[in-house]
XYZ file of C-alpha atoms in Angstrom:
105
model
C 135.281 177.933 203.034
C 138.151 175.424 202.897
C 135.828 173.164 205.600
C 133.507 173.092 203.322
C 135.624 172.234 200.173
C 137.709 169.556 202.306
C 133.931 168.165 203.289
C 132.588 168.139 199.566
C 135.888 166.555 198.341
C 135.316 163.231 201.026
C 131.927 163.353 199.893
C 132.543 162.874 196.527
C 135.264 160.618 196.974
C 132.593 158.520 199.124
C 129.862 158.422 196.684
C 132.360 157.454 194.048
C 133.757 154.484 195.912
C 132.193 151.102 194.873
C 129.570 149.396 196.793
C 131.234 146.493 199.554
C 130.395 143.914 197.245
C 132.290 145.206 194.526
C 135.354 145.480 196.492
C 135.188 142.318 197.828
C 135.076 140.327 194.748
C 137.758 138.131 193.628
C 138.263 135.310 191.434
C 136.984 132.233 191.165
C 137.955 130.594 187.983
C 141.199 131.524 185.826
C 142.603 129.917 183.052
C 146.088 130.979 181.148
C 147.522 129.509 177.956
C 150.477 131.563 176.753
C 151.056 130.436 172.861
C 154.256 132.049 172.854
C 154.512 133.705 169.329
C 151.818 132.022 168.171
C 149.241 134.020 170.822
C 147.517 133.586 173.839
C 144.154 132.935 175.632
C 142.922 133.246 179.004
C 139.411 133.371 180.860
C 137.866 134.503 183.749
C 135.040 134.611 186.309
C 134.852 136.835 189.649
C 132.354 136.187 192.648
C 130.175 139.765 191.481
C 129.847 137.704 187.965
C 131.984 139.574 185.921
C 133.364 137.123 183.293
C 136.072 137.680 180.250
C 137.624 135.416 177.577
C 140.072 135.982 174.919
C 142.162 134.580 172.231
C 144.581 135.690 169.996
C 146.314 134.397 167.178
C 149.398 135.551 165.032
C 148.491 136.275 161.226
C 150.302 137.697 158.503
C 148.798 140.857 156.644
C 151.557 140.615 154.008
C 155.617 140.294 153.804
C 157.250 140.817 157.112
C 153.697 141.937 158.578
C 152.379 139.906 161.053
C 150.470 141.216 164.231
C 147.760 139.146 166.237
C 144.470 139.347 165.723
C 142.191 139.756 169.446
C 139.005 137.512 169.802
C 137.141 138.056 172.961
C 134.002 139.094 175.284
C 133.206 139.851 178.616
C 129.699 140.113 180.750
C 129.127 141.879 183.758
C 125.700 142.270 185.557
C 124.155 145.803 185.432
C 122.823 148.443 188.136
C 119.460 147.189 186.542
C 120.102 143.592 187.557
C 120.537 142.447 183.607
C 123.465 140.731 182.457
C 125.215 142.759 179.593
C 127.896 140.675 177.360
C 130.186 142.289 174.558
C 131.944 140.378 172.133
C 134.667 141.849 170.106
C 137.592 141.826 167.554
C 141.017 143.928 167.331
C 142.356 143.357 164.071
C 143.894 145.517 161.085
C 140.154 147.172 160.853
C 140.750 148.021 164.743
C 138.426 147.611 167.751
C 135.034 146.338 167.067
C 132.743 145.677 170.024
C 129.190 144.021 169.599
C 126.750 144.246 172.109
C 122.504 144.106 172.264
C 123.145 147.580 174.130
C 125.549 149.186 172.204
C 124.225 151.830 169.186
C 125.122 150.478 165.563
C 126.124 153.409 163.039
């Protein structure tokens, strides 16, 4: 019984792994621009085309609250072989992705 366990554990450990291509991506374009206080915005494309961008900015919601508000998106190609890309916003209404394949309420 504990063969068999030890044998379905590295089985599932191998199906979950990701496919060679996966794990040899890296990156091929980065770009960094630390605002300091003000924010921040980077991008970024790997070699499996996986690419993210975002920018954030400081803004005031009111006396001595100020938090930065997120600006981004990122695109990955799917199992199906389309490209899916979600664009978003963190602010004070919270986390609000956008996407072609994402349900609307």
């Amino acid at each position: 019984m504990k063969l068999f366990v030890a044998f379905a554990a590295i089985l599932a450990v191998a199906l979950a792994a990701p496919p060679q291509e996966e794990r040899d991506a890296h990156i091929v374009k980065y770009e960094n621009d630390n605002l300091g206080l003000d924010g921040y915005r980077f991008q970024y494309d790997t070699s499996n085309q996986i690419r993210r961008q975002e920018e954030a900015q400081l803004k005031n919601f009111g006396e001595d609250i100020n938090a930065l508000v997120v600006r981004g998106s990122y695109s990955y190609t799917g199992d199906d072989g389309q490209v899916y890309t979600v664009n978003y916003i963190a602010d004070e209404n919270g986390f609000q992705p956008e996407a072609a394949h994402i349900p609307r309420a």
